C-alpha positions as a printed NumPy array, in Angstrom:
array([[ 56.037,  92.727, 109.099],
       [ 53.147,  92.156, 111.465],
       [ 49.664,  92.827, 110.177],
       [ 48.833,  96.482, 109.967],
       [ 46.122,  97.862, 112.136],
       [ 44.528, 101.267, 112.177],
       [ 45.903, 102.087, 115.625],
       [ 49.492, 102.037, 114.321],
       [ 48.616, 104.715, 111.779],
       [ 46.685, 107.023, 114.101],
       [ 47.956, 109.592, 116.562],
       [ 45.452, 109.941, 119.394],
       [ 47.331, 112.212, 121.774],
       [ 50.109, 114.698, 121.103],
       [ 51.129, 117.894, 122.876],
       [ 54.527, 118.499, 121.243],
       [ 53.453, 121.778, 119.616],
       [ 51.666, 123.997, 122.176],
       [ 50.566, 126.521, 119.523],
       [ 48.974, 123.791, 117.39 ],
       [ 47.361, 122.17 , 120.425],
       [ 45.663, 125.522, 121.081],
       [ 44.598, 126.048, 117.456],
       [ 43.293, 122.568, 116.652],
       [ 39.929, 121.084, 117.509],
       [ 41.24 , 117.578, 116.833],
       [ 44.203, 115.617, 115.449],
       [ 43.636, 114.868, 111.749],
       [ 45.088, 111.477, 110.817],
       [ 45.579, 110.038, 107.352],
       [ 42.748, 108.203, 105.609],
       [ 42.641, 105.396, 103.066],
       [ 43.826, 101.796, 102.821],
       [ 46.658, 100.724, 105.086],
       [ 48.377,  99.088, 102.1  ],
       [ 47.67 , 101.734,  99.434],
       [ 49.921, 101.819,  96.366],
       [ 49.815, 105.626,  96.279],
       [ 50.3  , 107.845,  99.34 ],
       [ 49.534, 111.564,  98.994],
       [ 51.199, 113.897, 101.472],
       [ 49.856, 117.4  , 102.008],
       [ 51.005, 120.178, 104.274],
       [ 48.526, 120.241, 107.149],
       [ 44.817, 120.419, 107.938],
       [ 42.809, 123.535, 107.089],
       [ 39.63 , 124.726, 108.776],
       [ 37.336, 122.182, 107.127],
       [ 39.758, 119.3  , 107.696],
       [ 40.041, 120.32 , 111.35 ],
       [ 36.244, 120.391, 111.621],
       [ 35.647, 117.038, 109.889],
       [ 38.761, 115.158, 110.999],
       [ 39.87 , 114.104, 107.497],
       [ 42.578, 115.467, 105.195],
       [ 41.609, 117.175, 101.932],
       [ 37.85 , 117.51 , 102.4  ],
       [ 37.496, 121.187, 101.435],
       [ 37.629, 122.711,  97.952],
       [ 41.12 , 121.302,  97.429],
       [ 39.771, 117.861,  98.287],
       [ 37.038, 118.171,  95.653],
       [ 39.67 , 119.069,  93.028],
       [ 41.813, 116.123,  94.126],
       [ 38.888, 113.668,  94.079],
       [ 37.818, 114.739,  90.571],
       [ 41.329, 114.475,  89.179],
       [ 41.915, 111.084,  90.823],
       [ 38.843, 109.738,  89.012],
       [ 40.065, 111.214,  85.731],
       [ 43.33 , 109.243,  85.911],
       [ 41.725, 105.965,  87.045],
       [ 42.303, 106.301,  90.775],
       [ 39.765, 107.045,  93.464],
       [ 39.862, 108.246,  97.029],
       [ 38.972, 104.808,  98.398],
       [ 42.108, 103.205,  96.912],
       [ 44.734, 105.821,  97.808],
       [ 45.964, 107.039, 101.183],
       [ 46.019, 110.738, 102.   ],
       [ 47.909, 112.277, 104.911],
       [ 49.71 , 115.471, 105.926],
       [ 53.129, 116.55 , 107.193],
       [ 51.518, 117.907, 110.352],
       [ 48.304, 116.529, 111.826],
       [ 47.058, 119.651, 113.603],
       [ 45.773, 122.831, 112.   ],
       [ 48.222, 125.746, 112.21 ],
       [ 46.558, 128.998, 113.282],
       [ 44.963, 130.915, 110.395],
       [ 46.199, 128.204, 108.013],
       [ 49.768, 129.479, 108.086],
       [ 52.582, 127.165, 106.954],
       [ 53.834, 124.803, 109.668],
       [ 57.137, 125.899, 111.191],
       [ 60.283, 123.793, 110.805],
       [ 59.958, 122.81 , 114.463],
       [ 56.328, 121.708, 113.989],
       [ 57.281, 119.696, 110.917],
       [ 60.066, 118.028, 112.877],
       [ 57.765, 117.212, 115.809],
       [ 55.397, 115.397, 113.441],
       [ 58.094, 113.802, 111.276],
       [ 58.179, 110.52 , 113.202],
       [ 54.437, 110.018, 112.753],
       [ 54.749, 110.565, 109.008],
       [ 57.739, 108.216, 108.712],
       [ 55.851, 105.509, 110.619],
       [ 52.865, 105.897, 108.303],
       [ 55.058, 105.678, 105.199],
       [ 56.807, 102.613, 106.604],
       [ 53.564, 100.785, 107.455],
       [ 51.71 , 101.651, 104.244],
       [ 54.822, 100.962, 102.12 ],
       [ 53.43 , 102.664,  98.985],
       [ 54.744, 102.206,  95.439],
       [ 54.922, 105.988,  95.128],
       [ 54.603, 108.98 ,  97.459],
       [ 53.035, 112.069,  95.888],
       [ 53.81 , 115.397,  97.582],
       [ 51.046, 117.971,  97.153],
       [ 52.699, 121.38 ,  97.136],
       [ 55.895, 123.059,  98.236],
       [ 55.909, 122.307, 101.981],
       [ 55.704, 118.479, 101.804],
       [ 58.041, 118.401,  98.794],
       [ 60.727, 120.379, 100.612],
       [ 60.146, 118.534, 103.881],
       [ 60.658, 115.061, 102.408],
       [ 63.388, 115.984,  99.908],
       [ 65.171, 118.212, 102.449],
       [ 65.969, 120.854,  99.834],
       [ 64.308, 123.898,  98.29 ],
       [ 61.802, 123.014,  95.553],
       [ 60.398, 125.129,  92.702],
       [ 57.226, 123.049,  92.733],
       [ 55.533, 124.496,  89.636],
       [ 58.653, 123.8  ,  87.562],
       [ 59.442, 120.421,  89.13 ],
       [ 55.898, 119.019,  89.265],
       [ 55.728, 115.595,  87.635],
       [ 59.374, 114.787,  88.322],
       [ 60.196, 111.552,  90.127],
       [ 62.949, 111.44 ,  92.727],
       [ 64.505, 108.665,  94.742],
       [ 64.828, 109.587,  98.386],
       [ 65.616, 107.748, 101.592],
       [ 62.973, 108.159, 104.273],
       [ 63.896, 106.634, 107.627],
       [ 66.612, 104.679, 105.821],
       [ 64.323, 103.116, 103.203],
       [ 64.548, 104.103,  99.519],
       [ 61.288, 105.61 ,  98.279],
       [ 59.975, 106.983,  95.008],
       [ 58.668, 110.498,  95.441],
       [ 56.627, 112.279,  92.782],
       [ 56.385, 116.047,  93.051],
       [ 52.998, 117.619,  92.403],
       [ 51.439, 121.053,  92.754],
       [ 48.836, 121.496,  95.48 ],
       [ 45.254, 120.993,  94.235],
       [ 44.43 , 124.532,  95.413],
       [ 46.931, 125.893,  92.878],
       [ 44.495, 124.925,  90.122],
       [ 41.766, 127.041,  91.744],
       [ 43.885, 130.197,  91.672],
       [ 45.805, 129.555,  88.463],
       [ 43.98 , 127.604,  85.745],
       [ 47.264, 127.036,  83.917],
       [ 48.223, 124.618,  86.713],
       [ 45.379, 122.215,  85.867],
       [ 47.379, 120.424,  83.168],
       [ 50.45 , 120.249,  85.431],
       [ 48.33 , 118.736,  88.195],
       [ 46.629, 116.217,  85.904],
       [ 49.851, 115.039,  84.27 ],
       [ 51.494, 114.472,  87.673],
       [ 48.516, 112.366,  88.819],
       [ 48.586, 110.429,  85.551],
       [ 52.201, 109.594,  86.244],
       [ 51.331, 108.516,  89.794],
       [ 48.633, 106.169,  88.45 ],
       [ 51.092, 104.764,  85.929],
       [ 53.767, 104.19 ,  88.571],
       [ 51.216, 102.381,  90.722],
       [ 50.308, 100.272,  87.684],
       [ 46.647, 101.268,  87.726],
       [ 44.475,  99.48 ,  85.19 ],
       [ 43.299, 101.848,  82.543],
       [ 46.671, 103.341,  81.779],
       [ 47.894, 102.354,  78.334],
       [ 50.61 , 100.078,  79.644],
       [ 52.642,  99.394,  82.74 ],
       [ 55.902,  99.846,  80.869],
       [ 57.074, 102.844,  82.844],
       [ 56.654, 101.097,  86.163],
       [ 60.026, 100.765,  87.849],
       [ 59.661,  97.122,  88.858],
       [ 63.302,  96.656,  89.759],
       [ 63.408,  99.568,  92.206]])
C-alpha cells in the first residue's frame, strides 16, 4: 500500500445528503493516527463536534478520554470517526440513506488505517457495520468477525459513552469493553497479550 496521507482520510466536499448539508456548519472527519491499532466508530457529529470540527469533543468525548486513560490508551494513539460526517438536524439518528451515502468514506478510512480492532460506540454504528439488529447493552464487549469492503475485520461492540451519563450501571460495561479493546490491540499495561488473536 502506498504511504497514507491525511488527504486520503478527509472528505472536503460532499453534497450527497441535502438535509445534512443544510444542517451542518462543516464536515467532521476522523482524528487520530493514520495507522492506529484501535479505530472507534460513532454515529455522527453533535452540536459541539459540528462547531469544533472533531468527533467526540463534548461530554461524551470527556467520558471517552477518561476511560481510554484508565485502560492504558489515550486519544493521541487511537483513531476516532463516525458513520456520518455531517451533523443530522437536532441530533437525530442518521437515516439509512444518509448512512449509505457516507459508507464509502468510512470503508476507505477503515481500509487505510487498517486497525487491529474496530470499536463501535452505540447502537447505530454497531448495526450499520454488522448489518443486523443489535441489543447493544447486552452485546457490549462481544467480539465479532465481519467483512467490511471484502476484508475480514474484528469488531468489538461497545455502549456509547453518553450511556454512562444517563445510566451509571453502564459504566462497568463501558470500561470492560475498552479494556478488551486495549488487550486486543496489545497495549502495554495489560496483564498479558495472551488474548490477542495473532493468527486472525
